[in-house]
Each structure stands twice: as C-alpha cells, then as structure tokens.
Short mmCIF file of C-alpha atoms (C1' of nucleotides) in Angstrom, two decimals:
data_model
loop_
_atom_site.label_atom_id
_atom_site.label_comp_id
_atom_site.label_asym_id
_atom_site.label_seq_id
_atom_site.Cartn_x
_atom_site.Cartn_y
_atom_site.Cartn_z
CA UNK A 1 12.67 -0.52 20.66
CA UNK A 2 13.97 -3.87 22.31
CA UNK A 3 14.06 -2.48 25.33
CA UNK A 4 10.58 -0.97 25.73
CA UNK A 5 9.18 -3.90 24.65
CA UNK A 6 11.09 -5.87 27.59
CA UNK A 7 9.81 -3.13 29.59
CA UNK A 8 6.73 -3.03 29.04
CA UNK A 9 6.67 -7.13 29.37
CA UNK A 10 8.21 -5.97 32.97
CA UNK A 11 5.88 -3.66 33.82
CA UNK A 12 2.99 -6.13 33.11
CA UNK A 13 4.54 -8.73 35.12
CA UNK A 14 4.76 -6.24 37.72
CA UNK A 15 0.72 -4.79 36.77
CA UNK A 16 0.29 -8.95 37.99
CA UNK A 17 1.78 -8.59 41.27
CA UNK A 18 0.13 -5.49 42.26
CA UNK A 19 -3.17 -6.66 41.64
CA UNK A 20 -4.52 -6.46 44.70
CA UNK A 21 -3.45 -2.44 44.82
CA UNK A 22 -5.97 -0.79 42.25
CA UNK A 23 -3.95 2.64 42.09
CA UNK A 24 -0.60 0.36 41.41
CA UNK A 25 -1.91 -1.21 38.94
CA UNK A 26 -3.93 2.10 37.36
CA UNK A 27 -0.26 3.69 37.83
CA UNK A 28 1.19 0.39 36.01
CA UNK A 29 -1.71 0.69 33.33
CA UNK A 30 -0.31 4.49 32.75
CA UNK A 31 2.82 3.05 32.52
CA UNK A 32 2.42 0.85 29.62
CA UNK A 33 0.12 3.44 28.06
CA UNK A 34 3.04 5.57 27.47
CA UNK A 35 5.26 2.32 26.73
CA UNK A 36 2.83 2.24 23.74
CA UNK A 37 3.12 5.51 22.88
CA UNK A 38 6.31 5.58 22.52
CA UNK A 39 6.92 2.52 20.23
CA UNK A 40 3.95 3.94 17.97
CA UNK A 41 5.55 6.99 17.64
CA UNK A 42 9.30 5.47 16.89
CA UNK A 43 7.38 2.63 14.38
CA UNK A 44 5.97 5.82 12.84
CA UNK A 45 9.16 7.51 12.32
CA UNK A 46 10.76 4.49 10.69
CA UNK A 47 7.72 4.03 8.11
CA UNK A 48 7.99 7.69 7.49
CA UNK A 49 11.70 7.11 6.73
CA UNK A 50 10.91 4.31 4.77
CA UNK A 51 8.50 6.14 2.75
CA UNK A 52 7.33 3.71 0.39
CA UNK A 53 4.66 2.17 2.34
CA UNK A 54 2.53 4.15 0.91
CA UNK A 55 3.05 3.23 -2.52
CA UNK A 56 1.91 -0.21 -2.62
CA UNK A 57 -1.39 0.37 -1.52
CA UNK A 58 -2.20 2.83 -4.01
CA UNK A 59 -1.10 0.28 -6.43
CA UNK A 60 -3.15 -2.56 -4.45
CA UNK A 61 -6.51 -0.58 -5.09
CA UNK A 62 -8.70 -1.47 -7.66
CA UNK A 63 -7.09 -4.44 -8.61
CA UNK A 64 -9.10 -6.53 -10.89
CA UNK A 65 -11.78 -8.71 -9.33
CA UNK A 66 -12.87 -11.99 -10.82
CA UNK A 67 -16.64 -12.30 -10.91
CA UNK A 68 -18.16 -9.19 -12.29
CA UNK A 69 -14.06 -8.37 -13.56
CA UNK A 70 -14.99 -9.00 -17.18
CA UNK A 71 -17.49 -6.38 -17.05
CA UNK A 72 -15.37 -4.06 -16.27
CA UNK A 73 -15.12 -2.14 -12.93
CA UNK A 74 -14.41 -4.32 -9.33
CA UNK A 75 -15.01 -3.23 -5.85
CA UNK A 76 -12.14 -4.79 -4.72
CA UNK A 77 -9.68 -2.35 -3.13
CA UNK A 78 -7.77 -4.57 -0.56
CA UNK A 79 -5.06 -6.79 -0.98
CA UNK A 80 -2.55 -8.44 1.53
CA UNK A 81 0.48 -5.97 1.11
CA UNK A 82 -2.35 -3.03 2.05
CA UNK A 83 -2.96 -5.37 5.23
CA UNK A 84 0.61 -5.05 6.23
CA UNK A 85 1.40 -1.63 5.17
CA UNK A 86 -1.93 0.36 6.83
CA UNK A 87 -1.89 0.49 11.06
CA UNK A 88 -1.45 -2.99 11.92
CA UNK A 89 -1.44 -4.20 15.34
CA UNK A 90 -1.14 -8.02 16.36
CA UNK A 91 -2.14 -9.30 19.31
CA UNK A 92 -2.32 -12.82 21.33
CA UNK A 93 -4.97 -12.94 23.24
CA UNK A 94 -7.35 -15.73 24.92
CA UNK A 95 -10.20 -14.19 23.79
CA UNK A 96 -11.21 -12.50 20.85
CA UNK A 97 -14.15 -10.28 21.95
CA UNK A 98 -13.02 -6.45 21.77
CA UNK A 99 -17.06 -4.38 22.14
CA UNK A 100 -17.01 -4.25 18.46
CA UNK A 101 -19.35 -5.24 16.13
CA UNK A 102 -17.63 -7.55 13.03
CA UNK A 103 -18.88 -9.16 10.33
CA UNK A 104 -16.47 -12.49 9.14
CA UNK A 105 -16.19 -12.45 5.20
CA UNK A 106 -13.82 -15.10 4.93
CA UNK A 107 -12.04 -18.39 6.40
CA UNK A 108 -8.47 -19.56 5.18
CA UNK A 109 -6.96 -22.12 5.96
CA UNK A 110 -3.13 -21.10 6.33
CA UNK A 111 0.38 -23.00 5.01
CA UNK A 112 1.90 -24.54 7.62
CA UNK A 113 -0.47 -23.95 10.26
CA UNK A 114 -3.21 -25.94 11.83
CA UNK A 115 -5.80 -23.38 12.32
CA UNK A 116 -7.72 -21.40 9.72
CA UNK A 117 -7.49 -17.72 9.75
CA UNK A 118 -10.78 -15.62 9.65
CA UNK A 119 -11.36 -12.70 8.48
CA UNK A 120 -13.61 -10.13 10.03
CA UNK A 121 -14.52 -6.22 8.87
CA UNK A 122 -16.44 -3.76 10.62
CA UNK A 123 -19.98 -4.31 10.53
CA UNK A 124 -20.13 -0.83 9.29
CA UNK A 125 -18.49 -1.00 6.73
CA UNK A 126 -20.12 0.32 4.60
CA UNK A 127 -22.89 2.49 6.11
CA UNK A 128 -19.96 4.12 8.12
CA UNK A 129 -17.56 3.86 5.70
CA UNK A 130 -15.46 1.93 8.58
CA UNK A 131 -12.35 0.51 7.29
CA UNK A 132 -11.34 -1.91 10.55
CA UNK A 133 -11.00 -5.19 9.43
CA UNK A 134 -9.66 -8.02 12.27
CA UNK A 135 -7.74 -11.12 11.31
CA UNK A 136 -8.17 -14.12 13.59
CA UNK A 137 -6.18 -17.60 14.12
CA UNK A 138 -5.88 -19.92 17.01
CA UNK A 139 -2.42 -20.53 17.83
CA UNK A 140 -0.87 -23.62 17.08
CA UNK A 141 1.41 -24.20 20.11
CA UNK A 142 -1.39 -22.74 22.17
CA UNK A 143 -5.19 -23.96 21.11
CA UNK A 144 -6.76 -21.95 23.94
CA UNK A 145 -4.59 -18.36 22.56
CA UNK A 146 -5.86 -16.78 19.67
CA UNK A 147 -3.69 -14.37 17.37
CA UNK A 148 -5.34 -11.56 16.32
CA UNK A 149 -4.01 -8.56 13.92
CA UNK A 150 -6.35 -5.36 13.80
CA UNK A 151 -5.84 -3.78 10.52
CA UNK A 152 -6.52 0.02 10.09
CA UNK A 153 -8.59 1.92 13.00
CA UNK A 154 -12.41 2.22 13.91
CA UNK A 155 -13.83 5.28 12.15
CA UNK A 156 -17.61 4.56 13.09
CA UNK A 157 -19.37 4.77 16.25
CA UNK A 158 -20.65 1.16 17.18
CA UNK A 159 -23.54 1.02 19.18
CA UNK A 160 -22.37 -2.51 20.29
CA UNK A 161 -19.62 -0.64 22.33
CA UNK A 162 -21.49 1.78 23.75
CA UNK A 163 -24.04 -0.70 24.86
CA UNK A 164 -25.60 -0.56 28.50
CA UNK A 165 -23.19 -2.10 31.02
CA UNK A 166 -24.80 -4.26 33.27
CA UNK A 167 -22.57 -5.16 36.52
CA UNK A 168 -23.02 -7.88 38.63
CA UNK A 169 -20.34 -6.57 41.46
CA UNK A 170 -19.43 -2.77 41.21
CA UNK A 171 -16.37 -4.35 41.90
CA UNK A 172 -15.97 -5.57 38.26
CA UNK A 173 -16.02 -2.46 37.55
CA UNK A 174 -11.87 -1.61 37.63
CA UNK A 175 -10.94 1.51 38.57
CA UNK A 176 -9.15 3.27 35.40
CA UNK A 177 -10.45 1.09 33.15
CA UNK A 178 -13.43 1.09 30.60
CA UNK A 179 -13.47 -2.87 30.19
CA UNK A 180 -15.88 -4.49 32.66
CA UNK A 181 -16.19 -8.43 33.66
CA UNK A 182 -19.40 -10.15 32.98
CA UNK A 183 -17.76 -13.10 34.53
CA UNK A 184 -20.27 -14.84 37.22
CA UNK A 185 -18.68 -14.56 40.83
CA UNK A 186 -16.02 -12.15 39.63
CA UNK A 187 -14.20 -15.05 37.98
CA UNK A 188 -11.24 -13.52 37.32
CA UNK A 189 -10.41 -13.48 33.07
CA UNK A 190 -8.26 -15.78 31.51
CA UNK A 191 -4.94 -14.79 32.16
CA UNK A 192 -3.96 -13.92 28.93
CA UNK A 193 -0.73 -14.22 26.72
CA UNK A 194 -0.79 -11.13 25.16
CA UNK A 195 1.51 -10.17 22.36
CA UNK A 196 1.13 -7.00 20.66
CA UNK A 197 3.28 -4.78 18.27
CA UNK A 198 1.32 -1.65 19.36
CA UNK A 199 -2.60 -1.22 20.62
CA UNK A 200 -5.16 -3.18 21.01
CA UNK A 201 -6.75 -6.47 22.54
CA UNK A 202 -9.87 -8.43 23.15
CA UNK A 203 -10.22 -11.60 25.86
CA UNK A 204 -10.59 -15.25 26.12
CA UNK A 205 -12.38 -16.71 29.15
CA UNK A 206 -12.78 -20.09 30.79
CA UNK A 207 -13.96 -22.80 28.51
CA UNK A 208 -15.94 -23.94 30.77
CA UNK A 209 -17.47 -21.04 32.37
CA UNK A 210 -20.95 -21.18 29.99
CA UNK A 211 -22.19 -18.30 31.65
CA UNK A 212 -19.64 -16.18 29.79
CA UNK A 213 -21.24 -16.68 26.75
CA UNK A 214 -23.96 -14.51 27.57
CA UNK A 215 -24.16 -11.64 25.41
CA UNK A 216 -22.42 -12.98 22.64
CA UNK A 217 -23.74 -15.13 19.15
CA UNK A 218 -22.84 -18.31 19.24
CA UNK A 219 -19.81 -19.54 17.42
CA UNK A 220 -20.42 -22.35 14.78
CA UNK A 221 -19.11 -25.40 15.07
CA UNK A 222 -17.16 -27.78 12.41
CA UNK A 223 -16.89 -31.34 13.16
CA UNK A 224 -13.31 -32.00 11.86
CA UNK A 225 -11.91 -35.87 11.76
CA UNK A 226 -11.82 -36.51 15.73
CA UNK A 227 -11.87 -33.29 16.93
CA UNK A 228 -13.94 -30.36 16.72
CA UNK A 229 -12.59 -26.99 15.42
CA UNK A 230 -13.75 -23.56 15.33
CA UNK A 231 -14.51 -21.67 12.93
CA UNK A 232 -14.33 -17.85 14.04
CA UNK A 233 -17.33 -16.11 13.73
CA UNK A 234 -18.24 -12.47 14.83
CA UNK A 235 -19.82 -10.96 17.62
CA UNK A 236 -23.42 -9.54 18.12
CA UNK A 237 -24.98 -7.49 21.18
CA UNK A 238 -25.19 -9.15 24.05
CA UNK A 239 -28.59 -11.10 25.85
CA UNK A 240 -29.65 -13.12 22.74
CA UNK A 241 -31.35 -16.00 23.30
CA UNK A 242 -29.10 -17.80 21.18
CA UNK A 243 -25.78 -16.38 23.26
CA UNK A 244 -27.79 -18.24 26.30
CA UNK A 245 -28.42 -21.49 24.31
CA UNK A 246 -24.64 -21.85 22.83
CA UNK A 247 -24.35 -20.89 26.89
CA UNK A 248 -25.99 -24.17 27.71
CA UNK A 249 -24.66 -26.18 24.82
CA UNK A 250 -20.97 -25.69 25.90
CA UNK A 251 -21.54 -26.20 29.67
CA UNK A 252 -23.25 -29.71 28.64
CA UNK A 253 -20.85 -30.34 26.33
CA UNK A 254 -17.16 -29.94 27.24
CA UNK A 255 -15.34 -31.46 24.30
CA UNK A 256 -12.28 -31.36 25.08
CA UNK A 257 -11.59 -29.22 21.53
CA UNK A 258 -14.24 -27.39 21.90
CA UNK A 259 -12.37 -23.96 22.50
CA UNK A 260 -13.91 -22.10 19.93
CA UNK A 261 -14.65 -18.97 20.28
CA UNK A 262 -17.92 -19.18 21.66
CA UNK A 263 -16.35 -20.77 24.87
CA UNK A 264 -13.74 -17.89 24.95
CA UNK A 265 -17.00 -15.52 25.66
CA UNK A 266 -16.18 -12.11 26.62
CA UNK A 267 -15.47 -11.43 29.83
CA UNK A 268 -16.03 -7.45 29.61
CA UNK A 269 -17.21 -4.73 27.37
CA UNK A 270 -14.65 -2.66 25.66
CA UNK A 271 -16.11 0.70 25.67
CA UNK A 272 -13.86 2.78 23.82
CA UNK A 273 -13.29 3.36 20.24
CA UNK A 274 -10.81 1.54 17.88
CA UNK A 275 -8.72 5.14 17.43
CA UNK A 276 -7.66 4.90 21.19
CA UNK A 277 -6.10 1.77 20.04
CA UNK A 278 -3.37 2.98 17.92
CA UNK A 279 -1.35 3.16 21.08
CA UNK A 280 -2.57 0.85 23.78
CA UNK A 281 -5.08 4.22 25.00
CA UNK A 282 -7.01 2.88 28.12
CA UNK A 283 -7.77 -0.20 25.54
CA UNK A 284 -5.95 -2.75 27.61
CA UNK A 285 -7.15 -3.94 31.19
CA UNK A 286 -4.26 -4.62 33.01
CA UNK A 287 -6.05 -6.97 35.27
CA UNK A 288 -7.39 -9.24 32.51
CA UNK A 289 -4.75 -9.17 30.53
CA UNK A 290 -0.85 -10.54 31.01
CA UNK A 291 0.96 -8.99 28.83
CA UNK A 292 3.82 -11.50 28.21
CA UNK A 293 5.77 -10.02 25.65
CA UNK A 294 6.12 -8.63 22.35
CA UNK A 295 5.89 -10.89 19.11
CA UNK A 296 9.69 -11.52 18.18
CA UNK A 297 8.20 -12.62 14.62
CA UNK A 298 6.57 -9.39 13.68
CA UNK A 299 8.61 -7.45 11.82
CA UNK A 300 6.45 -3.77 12.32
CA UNK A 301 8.86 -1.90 14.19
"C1'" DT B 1 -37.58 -12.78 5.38
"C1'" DG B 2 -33.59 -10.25 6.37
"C1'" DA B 3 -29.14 -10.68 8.26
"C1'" DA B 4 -25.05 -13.25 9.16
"C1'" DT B 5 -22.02 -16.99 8.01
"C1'" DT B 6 -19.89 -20.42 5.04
"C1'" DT B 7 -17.11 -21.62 1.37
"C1'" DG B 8 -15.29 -22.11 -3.23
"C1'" DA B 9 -13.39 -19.24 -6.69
"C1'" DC B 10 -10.69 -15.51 -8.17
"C1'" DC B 11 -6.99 -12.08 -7.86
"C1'" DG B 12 -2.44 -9.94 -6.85
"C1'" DT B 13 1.83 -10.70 -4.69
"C1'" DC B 14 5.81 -13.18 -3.94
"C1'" DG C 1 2.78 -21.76 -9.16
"C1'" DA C 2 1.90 -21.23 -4.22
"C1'" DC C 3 -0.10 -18.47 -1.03
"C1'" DG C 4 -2.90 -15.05 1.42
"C1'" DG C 5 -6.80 -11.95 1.02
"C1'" DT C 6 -11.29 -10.91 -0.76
"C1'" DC C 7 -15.66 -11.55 -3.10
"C1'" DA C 8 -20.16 -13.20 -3.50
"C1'" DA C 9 -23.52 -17.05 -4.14
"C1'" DA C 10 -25.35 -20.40 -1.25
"C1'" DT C 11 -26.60 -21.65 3.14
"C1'" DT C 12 -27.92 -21.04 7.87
"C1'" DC C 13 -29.98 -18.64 11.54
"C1'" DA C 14 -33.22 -15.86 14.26
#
DNA sequence: TGAATTTGACCGTC
DNA sequence: GACGGTCAAATTCA
C-alpha cells in the first residue's frame, strides 16, 4: 500500500512535468486512476477482513437525540464512529468546490486545532435520500489548504453538477477531463496539495483572483480578534448576483486572512457524480491538482 | 417569505 | 469528563 501511494505521489509529480503534453498527462491521469483503484480495492479487502466495521454503525443508528428525545423517537442516525467506518475519503485541497450542491449543518471548533471544522450534507438529502455528507477544516500549518473528508457516496443526481458549462477558452476545456476552469485568462488553478486516502477532490484558487468567485454564494465572514476567519459555508449554482458582489468585496478587500472560502472560488465544474469518486474515476484533474502525497495520519488503509 | 446559515445544546463514544 | 458529530431554533440572506 506504501508503495502505491509513493507512486502515485510520483506519477503526479511527473502528471506536473508533462503538462504541456495533454495525452501525457491524460496517460498520467489513467495512471493514477488505476493507482486508486487499486488501493480501494486492497482498503476493501482489509475492512472485509476486519469485519466489524459494520457493527458499529448499526449500533450508532437511532441513538437517542436530545430535543424531541423525551418524547420518544429521534431522527438522529449518525454518529462519529459511522463517519469513520462508511467510505471515507480525505483530501487536502486548496479549494473546496467539488460541482456539488451542500448544505452546512454544523461548525466545530476542534481540540488542538486552530480552525473550525464544518460540516456539510447533500443538499438532497432528503428529497433524494442522498447520504454524502463533506467535512471541512483549514489546515493549520497551511491557512490557504483546506482538509476535506467525503463521507459515504453521492446517490442523487445534482443539477448543480450537471449545470451548463460556460468556457471562456475551449482550451480550458482539458482533454480527458470533465472539470473545466472558469479562471479569467486561463489562470492556471492553485496548485494544490492534495492528500487523499482514496477518491475525490474539489479546488482552491487565487485569493486574489475575485473573478473566481463567480458562480459561487458567498462565504460569510467572522471577524475574529485581529484576524478574520472563515467560516465554511456551501456552495450554490453559479451567476448569482451575490457570487459577483462577494466577487467585488474580496478584490477590494484583500485582508490578508481573508482566505475563506469564498476567495478559494472554484476554478472548474466537476461534472461527474460522487460514485466515480470511490476510486479517483476521472474525478481528479491532473492539471489543477498536485497530488503531493498520501496523508501519513490517516489510518484507512 | 422561503431557503440557507449560524450556533448553542445535546448525544454517543472514547 | 472531554471531544466530535448532529440537531434545530434563531438569524440572515436573496
């Protein structure tokens, strides 16, 4: 397992250097596609053998609420050993936009870290009976990273990631890949850190580059003591008015902490579906993303 | 006014 | 008892 994961960090170093061949780096992209595959299949395999995975989140369901518990019944069926235990991928990525549609439901703030976690689940949830949920936290040694761990798999069709693509170069457009740049000029996407422990990723752009927050709702802000954090908020279909206006806001205002996740607007559309995920399927763009490296600290494989 | 976000409280796990 | 995850009322936004 070691050693895919150093070669798969290889052959993204190497996706970097070919950059300028599009059928290198397509062959590259296949590369790590079956990279992924491989270490999904082997993590598989090793749950299976531990077979008790299972277990835990049977017991984890229904467990009592606190609100409306005294009456009785709780629609509370989650609880964090079910986030570990179901598909779990975690990623670090400069930018958290993925093409899908979530709905935050919670902040944390986290021991011994200086960043809140947020909490995100499908938008629908519950009129698609989608069970994605997406946890999100700036890094601490990195501000401009973010860490994100997708729990479970897509099961709806979001019209958010099927959304018309609307080019500004048919050269954003990369061959073998569904993600697309809305980045003004071609700027090229932030070149990001990318740690994963099997499938999936979303992007982080230029701070600075306002025009990347097109399409996306505006991230709140909190005013912290000196410096301004984020607070993670989800994404809605591009072209709002508001999108242009948080657009404005950050390109007026460059704080220097103001790397929230408005000013990590998406750089592309991720048009495929959360199951292609599972194992890296056509989900990563090789030429927006660096894939650095595996996660030493995760402990899913 | 409906939808999305914020945030404090509650719960289960460790 | 601390901590992470979730709920849901209150608040904000479009």
């Amino acid at each position: 397992m070691e050693d895919m994961r150093k070669g798969q960090e290889f052959a993204a170093r190497l996706q970097g250097l070919l950059a300028d061949s599009p059928d290198a780096g397509r062959l590259v992209d296949q590369i790590l596609h079956a990279m992924s595959r491989t270490i999904e299949t082997a993590r598989a395999a090793a749950a299976a053998e531990e077979g008790s995975e299972g277990q835990s989140e049977v017991t984890c369901a229904g467990t009592g609420g606190k609100r409306k518990a005294a009456g009785g019944g709780d629609k509370r069926t989650a609880c964090r050993r079910r986030a570990q235990n179901s598909s779990t991928v975690t990623v670090t990525i400069k930018d958290i936009e993925d093409g899908h549609a979530w709905r935050k439901y919670g902040q944390k703030e986290i021991q011994n870290s200086k960043h809140p976690k947020a909490y995100f689940r499908c938008t629908h949830k519950y009129d698609q009976q989608c069970a994605a949920q997406r946890q999100v936290q700036r890094c601490d040694d990195d501000p401009e990273a973010f860490r994100v761990t997708y729990i479970g798999t897509h099961t709806c069709r979001d019209p958010a990631a099927v959304a018309p693509l609307v080019l500004h170069d048919a050269d954003e457009l990369h061959a073998g890949s569904r993600l697309i740049s809305f980045a003004p000029n071609n700027a090229s996407a932030a070149t990001a850190s990318t740690t994963t422990t099997g499938n999936t990723s979303s992007q982080h752009g230029d701070h600075k580059d306002a025009a990347l927050l097109a399409g996306l709702r505006p991230l709140k802000l909190e005013a912290g003591a000196g410096e301004q954090e984020e607070v993670l908020s989800s994404l809605t279909p591009a072209g709002s008015p508001a999108a242009a206006e948080a657009a404005r806001n950050a390109a007026a205002t460059p704080s220097p902490d103001q790397g929230d996740v408005t000013s990590g607007l998406q750089h592309f559309y991720y048009g495929g579906s959360f199951d292609d995920m599972a194992a890296f399927d056509d989900t990563f763009d090789l030429d927006d993303l660096g894939v650095l490296g595996f996660d030493q600290g995760q402990d899913e494989f």
